[in-house]
């Protein structure tokens, strides 16, 4: 399904709404981790105002004192309607969902259901660093199946890893990042069907982190893992968090395929006490009434990814950047700059631009950096200018 273009959304581009002076009044991680002279383009927070339906939902709750415990299926119903309209997927059954505190804590709970102590969890590196941290904290083994040179899932590599981690009839899970963070890759229906077939062949349970699903750009179509043939035994985690900038309003949904409903039913009841009731109200309003705002955002992000490509080609042509088809994250291959394994450190020290360091993303991360392009064009232009200056200063320092 092709999404409604920005021109008919009736909403202004939210990436143009806030200047740096106002943004620096924020007290969240993005704006308080570094000194004020640093331009922060790192953690996944967007430089946007909230969608009006979200503001109304939250302020209405405050006026009512509606700050108790979450209950009901309104969030799941809103997500099901959104999935039907945006992804042509009518298979999200409300009765096979559960509210969880956020996507990563939901991932942990799903992995507890389908694996045990010491079992392997397969990931496609380079990948979102908390995948490593949370899995290891859960006392599971992280098994990497690196992406191919085209930043897509490599079926042969994945099969080899599945075969190894399930040898001796061991249990294993595959933590699928879809769309992929940091590359922005959107897996196709054929690719996901191939994953499902491999998972069935080796008895691997698939847990899909689909938090970036609403952020497919241009005409790219997101495909839910549970919608493909063979995905019936899968478990998915979804949220409005990334697409509507709601990280501080904790709420997510675990969604089970038809053959995984029994697994989800075994999740302890107390897990559902962790989400924020106000968060649930905000996420529900975003999915139900915030799609015009989302379309305006997607159009702005689409423009920004092309702008970033042009800016890098002009000022830093040695950086390889393949614009992703989803997310607002840019994965920059800086190896040709000769800045070592952590080029983000150079950009911070010499340019006062904060990006995410590549090595924590695992195999394939060295020499790379992740840039958050959910900012105004002016901020992106200033960031690339500072990065180019940093490379020149670093070269002078080495000389």
XYZ file of N, CA and C in Angstrom, residues 177-393:
651
model
N 15.475 -7.571 13.632
C 15.275 -6.123 13.677
C 14.651 -5.700 12.347
N 13.394 -5.260 12.377
C 12.640 -5.034 11.141
C 11.691 -3.843 11.294
N 11.961 -2.752 10.574
C 13.125 -2.417 9.759
C 14.417 -2.419 10.591
N 15.531 -2.557 9.866
C 16.793 -2.779 10.558
C 17.410 -1.470 11.039
N 17.857 -1.493 12.275
C 18.583 -0.387 12.888
C 20.012 -0.870 13.114
N 21.022 -0.265 12.456
C 21.080 1.125 11.982
C 20.967 1.345 10.485
N 20.844 0.324 9.668
C 20.972 0.518 8.223
C 19.721 1.083 7.565
N 18.557 0.955 8.220
C 17.315 1.407 7.602
C 16.783 0.441 6.563
N 17.326 -0.766 6.503
C 16.865 -1.765 5.544
C 15.443 -2.223 5.891
N 14.589 -2.277 4.878
C 13.243 -2.821 5.033
C 13.226 -4.192 4.377
N 13.026 -5.233 5.156
C 13.051 -6.593 4.636
C 11.813 -6.832 3.770
N 12.017 -7.506 2.653
C 10.917 -7.779 1.739
C 10.118 -8.997 2.206
N 8.944 -9.177 1.598
C 8.115 -10.342 1.914
C 8.863 -11.631 1.586
N 9.592 -11.654 0.473
C 10.347 -12.859 0.111
C 11.454 -13.145 1.118
N 12.151 -12.094 1.545
C 13.223 -12.294 2.524
C 12.662 -12.821 3.845
N 11.552 -12.251 4.284
C 10.970 -12.688 5.555
C 10.397 -14.094 5.445
N 9.844 -14.437 4.285
C 9.357 -15.804 4.085
C 10.509 -16.797 4.139
N 11.662 -16.405 3.584
C 12.842 -17.273 3.645
C 13.320 -17.437 5.084
N 13.268 -16.354 5.850
C 13.615 -16.428 7.276
C 12.692 -17.404 7.990
N 11.390 -17.286 7.733
C 10.417 -18.156 8.390
C 10.659 -19.622 8.045
N 11.003 -19.883 6.795
C 11.271 -21.262 6.388
C 12.496 -21.817 7.100
N 13.551 -21.002 7.207
C 14.745 -21.449 7.924
C 14.449 -21.665 9.407
N 13.669 -20.769 9.981
C 13.326 -20.904 11.398
C 12.547 -22.195 11.644
N 11.643 -22.517 10.750
C 10.863 -23.745 10.890
C 11.764 -24.974 10.727
N 12.686 -24.912 9.773
C 13.565 -26.051 9.507
C 14.440 -26.373 10.717
N 14.914 -25.337 11.404
C 15.859 -25.554 12.508
C 15.217 -25.392 13.886
N 13.928 -25.146 13.925
C 13.252 -25.016 15.209
C 13.616 -23.761 15.971
N 13.964 -22.714 15.253
C 14.342 -21.439 15.878
C 13.099 -20.566 16.012
N 12.901 -19.986 17.165
C 11.758 -19.098 17.384
C 12.133 -17.670 17.027
N 11.289 -16.993 16.263
C 11.561 -15.631 15.804
C 10.834 -14.632 16.694
N 11.603 -13.670 17.200
C 11.057 -12.535 17.942
C 11.449 -11.287 17.155
N 10.468 -10.551 16.665
C 10.728 -9.418 15.775
C 10.543 -8.093 16.503
N 11.589 -7.287 16.508
C 11.506 -5.903 16.993
C 11.092 -5.048 15.795
N 9.829 -4.603 15.792
C 9.293 -3.846 14.661
C 8.933 -2.418 15.071
N 9.728 -1.856 15.966
C 9.434 -0.528 16.500
C 9.504 0.563 15.439
N 10.322 0.373 14.407
C 10.460 1.391 13.358
C 9.476 1.176 12.199
N 8.556 0.248 12.349
C 7.656 -0.112 11.250
C 6.898 1.062 10.638
N 6.377 2.018 11.410
C 5.635 3.121 10.776
C 6.522 4.094 10.004
N 7.851 3.906 10.052
C 8.773 4.881 9.481
C 9.356 4.451 8.148
N 8.621 3.655 7.372
C 9.043 3.343 6.001
C 8.868 4.594 5.147
N 9.895 4.925 4.367
C 9.927 6.189 3.644
C 9.606 6.014 2.167
N 9.166 7.105 1.535
C 8.853 7.068 0.112
C 7.760 6.059 -0.165
N 7.962 5.257 -1.213
C 6.979 4.247 -1.582
C 7.309 2.873 -1.017
N 8.286 2.803 -0.129
C 8.668 1.522 0.462
C 7.536 0.986 1.328
N 7.276 -0.302 1.221
C 6.204 -0.941 1.985
C 6.793 -1.817 3.075
N 6.404 -1.555 4.296
C 6.803 -2.402 5.414
C 5.963 -3.677 5.404
N 6.611 -4.814 5.672
C 5.934 -6.107 5.731
C 6.067 -6.667 7.146
N 4.980 -6.807 7.890
C 5.066 -7.403 9.233
C 5.521 -8.862 9.145
N 6.419 -9.254 10.050
C 6.894 -10.636 10.018
C 5.752 -11.617 10.185
N 4.804 -11.327 11.040
C 3.717 -12.268 11.305
C 2.774 -12.434 10.117
N 2.922 -11.596 9.096
C 2.020 -11.665 7.936
C 2.514 -12.602 6.849
N 3.775 -13.061 6.945
C 4.321 -13.867 5.853
C 4.066 -15.346 6.101
N 4.025 -16.170 5.057
C 3.859 -17.617 5.245
C 4.959 -18.167 6.148
N 4.561 -18.910 7.150
C 5.523 -19.450 8.103
C 5.734 -18.572 9.322
N 5.165 -17.365 9.310
C 5.342 -16.472 10.449
C 4.389 -16.720 11.591
N 3.578 -17.768 11.479
C 2.532 -18.018 12.484
C 3.078 -18.295 13.882
N 4.321 -18.810 13.968
C 4.905 -19.112 15.278
C 5.730 -17.953 15.818
N 5.688 -16.816 15.130
C 6.499 -15.679 15.525
C 5.862 -14.829 16.606
N 6.706 -14.015 17.231
C 6.292 -13.030 18.220
C 6.858 -11.676 17.796
N 6.061 -10.632 17.910
C 6.485 -9.310 17.474
C 6.299 -8.306 18.597
N 7.169 -7.303 18.612
C 7.025 -6.162 19.510
C 6.853 -4.917 18.658
N 5.769 -4.168 18.921
C 5.467 -2.954 18.174
C 5.150 -1.817 19.128
N 5.315 -0.586 18.633
C 5.078 0.588 19.462
C 4.948 1.811 18.577
N 4.281 2.844 19.097
C 4.244 4.144 18.419
C 5.419 5.013 18.845
N 6.291 4.489 19.663
C 7.337 5.276 20.312
C 8.228 6.016 19.330
N 8.839 5.292 18.388
C 9.807 5.923 17.501
C 9.145 6.866 16.502
N 8.034 6.464 15.928
C 7.431 7.256 14.859
C 6.819 8.556 15.349
N 6.363 8.586 16.605
C 5.728 9.800 17.135
C 6.543 10.433 18.263
N 7.793 9.992 18.456
C 8.692 10.610 19.430
C 8.154 10.512 20.858
N 7.812 9.301 21.265
C 7.160 9.088 22.554
C 7.994 8.226 23.500
N 9.312 8.287 23.380
C 10.156 7.415 24.206
C 9.922 7.623 25.693
N 9.588 8.846 26.099
C 9.374 9.127 27.507
C 8.003 8.735 28.022
N 7.150 8.233 27.135
C 5.810 7.783 27.508
C 5.743 6.284 27.239
N 6.167 5.496 28.199
C 6.455 4.086 28.005
C 5.203 3.253 27.744
N 5.217 2.549 26.616
C 4.151 1.592 26.294
C 4.504 0.900 24.990
N 4.255 -0.392 24.915
C 4.452 -1.155 23.685
C 3.501 -2.340 23.707
N 3.438 -3.034 22.580
C 2.559 -4.194 22.466
C 3.348 -5.406 22.004
N 3.153 -6.522 22.689
C 3.619 -7.813 22.197
C 2.488 -8.430 21.390
N 2.821 -8.928 20.206
C 1.827 -9.494 19.292
C 2.267 -10.910 18.940
N 1.369 -11.855 19.057
C 1.690 -13.254 18.773
C 1.036 -13.697 17.479
N 1.761 -14.523 16.712
C 1.150 -15.198 15.587
C 0.173 -16.252 16.089
N -0.683 -16.793 15.202
C -1.707 -17.744 15.633
C -1.159 -18.954 16.392
N 0.045 -19.417 16.013
C 0.612 -20.593 16.673
C 1.491 -20.248 17.868
N 1.574 -18.948 18.184
C 2.360 -18.531 19.347
C 1.485 -17.955 20.445
N 0.174 -18.044 20.264
C -0.738 -17.480 21.266
C -0.530 -18.117 22.635
N -0.268 -19.425 22.654
C -0.045 -20.099 23.922
C 1.196 -19.597 24.633
N 2.231 -19.247 23.867
C 3.438 -18.685 24.471
C 3.122 -17.349 25.140
N 2.441 -16.496 24.405
C 2.129 -15.179 24.951
C 1.249 -15.298 26.196
N 0.358 -16.270 26.211
C -0.528 -16.454 27.362
C 0.247 -16.822 28.626
N 1.460 -17.322 28.468
C 2.267 -17.698 29.636
C 3.040 -16.521 30.219
N 2.974 -15.362 29.582
C 3.687 -14.200 30.116
C 3.082 -13.801 31.459
N 3.903 -13.558 32.481
C 3.362 -13.220 33.803
C 2.495 -11.969 33.770
N 1.433 -11.997 34.521
C 0.503 -10.869 34.544
C 1.177 -9.565 34.961
N 2.153 -9.659 35.853
C 2.761 -8.436 36.379
C 3.515 -7.644 35.321
N 3.888 -8.265 34.206
C 4.558 -7.529 33.132
C 3.652 -6.408 32.620
N 2.358 -6.674 32.565
C 1.408 -5.685 32.080
C 1.185 -4.531 33.031
N 1.760 -4.605 34.246
C 1.643 -3.502 35.187
C 2.735 -2.456 34.954
N 3.731 -2.789 34.115
C 4.869 -1.898 33.925
C 4.650 -0.716 33.009
N 3.816 -0.819 31.974
C 3.636 0.318 31.073
C 2.974 1.501 31.781
N 3.200 2.690 31.242
C 2.551 3.888 31.740
C 1.141 3.992 31.162
N 0.157 4.211 32.024
C -1.212 4.412 31.539
C -1.280 5.626 30.617
N -0.602 6.705 30.995
C -0.583 7.895 30.143
C 0.128 7.574 28.826
N 1.167 6.741 28.910
C 1.827 6.300 27.686
C 0.886 5.551 26.769
N 0.095 4.652 27.328
C -0.875 3.907 26.524
C -1.858 4.868 25.855
N -2.336 5.859 26.598
C -3.251 6.844 26.020
C -2.585 7.610 24.877
N -1.321 7.985 25.069
C -0.603 8.745 24.043
C -0.379 7.914 22.786
N 0.069 6.663 22.955
C 0.335 5.802 21.803
C -0.963 5.492 21.044
N -2.030 5.293 21.781
C -3.325 5.017 21.152
C -3.770 6.209 20.319
N -3.648 7.406 20.860
C -4.032 8.612 20.125
C -3.174 8.794 18.876
N -1.871 8.508 18.986
C -0.982 8.644 17.836
C -1.414 7.722 16.699
N -1.624 6.459 17.005
C -1.988 5.482 15.978
C -3.372 5.763 15.387
N -4.289 6.211 16.218
C -5.667 6.404 15.794
C -5.874 7.727 15.065
N -5.261 8.798 15.586
C -5.569 10.135 15.085
C -4.357 10.915 14.587
N -3.167 10.324 14.667
C -1.960 11.071 14.320
C -1.341 10.723 12.989
N -2.108 10.147 12.075
C -1.504 9.705 10.814
C -1.191 10.865 9.862
N -1.964 11.947 9.921
C -1.645 13.106 9.071
C -0.311 13.706 9.500
N -0.104 13.812 10.805
C 1.188 14.293 11.321
C 2.307 13.354 10.880
N 2.069 12.058 10.955
C 3.089 11.084 10.550
C 3.437 11.240 9.076
N 2.447 11.439 8.228
C 2.721 11.611 6.799
C 3.585 12.837 6.543
N 3.319 13.922 7.270
C 4.141 15.117 7.118
C 5.574 14.839 7.576
N 5.713 14.107 8.671
C 7.042 13.734 9.142
C 7.776 12.876 8.119
N 7.101 11.879 7.572
C 7.743 10.979 6.610
C 8.221 11.731 5.377
N 7.427 12.686 4.921
C 7.850 13.495 3.776
C 9.097 14.299 4.130
N 9.126 14.846 5.343
C 10.299 15.597 5.774
C 11.535 14.722 5.913
N 11.362 13.530 6.442
C 12.497 12.608 6.571
C 13.005 12.165 5.207
N 12.094 11.958 4.274
C 12.487 11.575 2.921
C 13.353 12.670 2.302
N 12.949 13.921 2.502
C 13.742 15.049 2.010
C 15.099 15.093 2.706
N 15.107 14.856 4.009
C 16.359 14.938 4.762
C 17.366 13.869 4.361
N 16.901 12.649 4.058
C 17.871 11.612 3.700
C 18.542 11.963 2.372
N 17.779 12.601 1.447
C 18.386 13.037 0.182
C 19.313 14.227 0.398
N 18.916 15.132 1.295
C 19.771 16.271 1.622
C 21.083 15.795 2.225
N 21.009 14.851 3.156
C 22.230 14.348 3.784
C 23.157 13.723 2.746
N 22.596 12.958 1.814
C 23.420 12.353 0.766
C 24.125 13.432 -0.050
N 23.418 14.507 -0.373
C 24.020 15.598 -1.153
C 25.106 16.316 -0.359
N 24.837 16.575 0.916
C 25.813 17.274 1.751
C 27.091 16.460 1.913
N 26.944 15.161 2.133
C 28.120 14.314 2.280
C 28.901 14.224 0.970
N 28.192 14.116 -0.139
C 28.868 14.052 -1.434
C 29.682 15.316 -1.686
N 29.182 16.447 -1.196
C 29.868 17.724 -1.419
C 31.023 17.931 -0.447
N 30.794 17.655 0.841
C 31.780 18.014 1.861
C 32.641 16.841 2.328
N 32.091 15.636 2.313
C 32.797 14.464 2.820
C 32.588 13.277 1.876
N 33.057 13.396 0.635
C 32.781 12.339 -0.350
C 33.389 10.988 -0.013
N 34.344 10.946 0.913
C 34.942 9.663 1.292
C 33.996 8.833 2.162
N 32.988 9.471 2.756
C 32.015 8.720 3.561
C 31.033 8.016 2.637
N 30.858 6.728 2.843
C 29.876 5.970 2.075
C 28.557 5.938 2.849
N 27.515 6.417 2.186
C 26.196 6.461 2.818
C 25.164 5.939 1.839
N 24.524 4.840 2.215
C 23.432 4.274 1.433
C 22.133 4.637 2.158
N 21.361 5.619 1.660
C 20.136 6.017 2.365
C 19.223 4.821 2.606
N 18.793 4.647 3.854
C 17.906 3.547 4.185
C 16.484 3.821 3.739
N 15.688 2.770 3.661
C 14.294 2.886 3.241
C 13.341 3.098 4.415
N 13.895 3.171 5.639
C 13.061 3.387 6.816
C 13.936 3.955 7.924
N 13.296 4.382 8.991
C 13.897 4.978 10.184
C 14.367 6.404 9.868
N 14.851 7.083 10.891
C 15.464 8.396 10.690
C 16.931 8.339 11.093
N 17.535 7.178 10.866
C 18.922 6.942 11.237
C 19.753 6.697 9.983
N 20.932 7.307 9.938
C 21.833 7.154 8.800
C 23.092 6.427 9.261
N 23.436 5.361 8.549
C 24.604 4.543 8.886
C 25.731 4.959 7.959
N 26.769 5.570 8.527
C 27.840 6.180 7.753
C 29.102 5.323 7.817
N 29.585 4.919 6.656
C 30.825 4.162 6.546
C 31.966 5.163 6.384
N 32.706 5.370 7.454
C 33.752 6.394 7.485
C 35.156 5.800 7.368
N 35.272 4.556 6.991
C 36.566 3.884 7.025
C 37.593 4.548 6.122
N 37.142 5.095 4.997
C 38.085 5.717 4.073
C 38.666 7.024 4.613
N 38.115 7.551 5.688
C 38.637 8.790 6.274
C 39.894 8.541 7.107
N 40.149 7.277 7.456
C 41.335 6.967 8.252
C 41.256 7.441 9.690
N 40.050 7.428 10.254
C 39.851 7.912 11.615
C 39.805 6.787 12.647
N 40.117 5.570 12.246
C 40.133 4.451 13.170
C 38.769 3.817 13.345
N 38.662 2.989 14.384
C 37.436 2.226 14.609
C 36.263 3.092 15.034
N 36.542 4.251 15.644
C 35.473 5.071 16.220
C 35.515 6.498 15.673
N 35.104 6.697 14.432
C 35.126 8.052 13.862
C 34.233 9.027 14.610
N 33.190 8.515 15.290
C 32.327 9.418 16.053
C 33.119 10.170 17.109
N 34.150 9.545 17.649
C 34.988 10.217 18.635
C 35.691 11.421 18.048
N 36.149 11.300 16.805
C 36.799 12.424 16.133
C 35.807 13.546 15.863
N 34.609 13.184 15.396
C 33.603 14.217 15.113
C 33.216 14.966 16.389
N 33.214 14.270 17.516
C 32.875 14.925 18.775
C 34.023 15.810 19.263
N 35.230 15.271 19.264
C 36.370 16.027 19.799
C 36.694 17.250 18.954
N 36.721 17.069 17.648
C 37.189 18.134 16.768
C 36.079 18.936 16.096
N 34.847 18.421 16.116
C 33.759 19.130 15.443
C 32.590 19.460 16.341
N 32.583 18.922 17.559
C 31.486 19.150 18.506
C 30.153 18.701 17.926
N 30.180 17.541 17.272
C 28.976 16.880 16.778
C 28.927 15.498 17.421
N 27.814 15.174 18.055
C 27.674 13.875 18.718
C 26.893 12.912 17.822
N 27.556 11.833 17.416
C 26.937 10.730 16.684
C 27.089 9.471 17.534
N 26.416 8.408 17.162
C 26.603 7.122 17.840
C 27.838 6.431 17.292
N 28.668 5.917 18.192
C 29.859 5.178 17.789
C 29.474 3.847 17.146
N 30.232 3.436 16.144
C 29.923 2.219 15.414
C 30.243 0.914 16.114
N 31.380 0.787 16.841
C 31.750 -0.511 17.409
C 30.694 -1.161 18.294
N 29.917 -0.431 19.130
C 28.904 -1.116 19.937
C 27.817 -1.817 19.131
N 27.723 -1.543 17.825
C 26.734 -2.216 16.984
C 27.188 -3.615 16.572
N 28.365 -4.027 17.034
C 28.832 -5.380 16.772
C 29.658 -5.490 15.509
N 29.825 -6.731 15.033
C 30.609 -6.978 13.831
C 30.081 -6.136 12.674
N 30.984 -5.425 12.015
C 30.590 -4.519 10.944
C 30.422 -3.090 11.399
N 30.583 -2.838 12.699
C 30.396 -1.483 13.203
C 31.655 -0.639 13.236
N 32.814 -1.281 13.275
C 34.065 -0.526 13.343
C 34.205 0.373 12.123
N 34.653 1.596 12.360
C 34.842 2.550 11.267
C 33.562 3.219 10.819
N 32.466 2.954 11.519
C 31.166 3.526 11.156
C 30.657 4.439 12.268
N 29.645 5.221 11.928
C 28.945 6.052 12.906
C 27.485 6.136 12.480
N 26.612 6.306 13.475
C 25.180 6.457 13.187
C 24.752 7.889 13.456
N 24.076 8.475 12.477
C 23.626 9.866 12.563
C 22.107 9.913 12.559
N 21.544 10.694 13.454
C 20.101 10.898 13.538
C 19.735 12.080 12.645
N 19.011 11.806 11.545
C 18.690 12.882 10.611
C 17.305 13.491 10.840
N 16.687 13.190 11.987
C 15.382 13.780 12.303
C 15.579 15.152 12.933
N 16.104 16.057 12.123
C 16.418 17.413 12.553
C 16.076 18.353 11.399
N 16.213 19.631 11.630
C 15.939 20.590 10.557
C 17.047 20.526 9.512
N 16.765 20.930 8.271
C 17.822 20.975 7.258
C 19.002 21.836 7.688
N 18.717 22.924 8.411
C 19.793 23.810 8.854
C 20.729 23.093 9.823
N 20.169 22.287 10.712
C 20.998 21.531 11.651
C 21.834 20.494 10.910
N 21.246 19.814 9.939
C 22.021 18.841 9.158
C 23.163 19.515 8.411
N 22.881 20.661 7.841
C 23.936 21.384 7.117
C 25.069 21.771 8.054
N 24.732 22.275 9.237
C 25.749 22.660 10.205
C 26.521 21.436 10.694
N 25.831 20.332 10.895
C 26.499 19.121 11.366
C 27.530 18.627 10.365
N 27.159 18.572 9.095
C 28.105 18.092 8.080
C 29.265 19.062 7.930
N 28.983 20.359 8.032
C 30.079 21.340 7.977
C 31.067 21.087 9.113
N 30.548 20.871 10.332
C 31.418 20.609 11.477
C 32.182 19.299 11.309
N 31.520 18.292 10.762
C 32.195 17.009 10.554
C 33.350 17.149 9.573
N 33.124 17.903 8.501
C 34.193 18.122 7.519
C 35.354 18.878 8.157
N 35.040 19.885 8.957
C 36.098 20.620 9.648
C 36.847 19.702 10.607
N 36.117 18.792 11.264
C 36.754 17.873 12.208
C 37.765 16.972 11.506
N 37.422 16.520 10.320
C 38.344 15.670 9.570
C 39.612 16.438 9.231
N 39.457 17.695 8.848
C 40.621 18.509 8.527
C 41.484 18.735 9.774
N 40.848 19.031 10.909
C 41.605 19.253 12.139
C 42.307 17.986 12.599
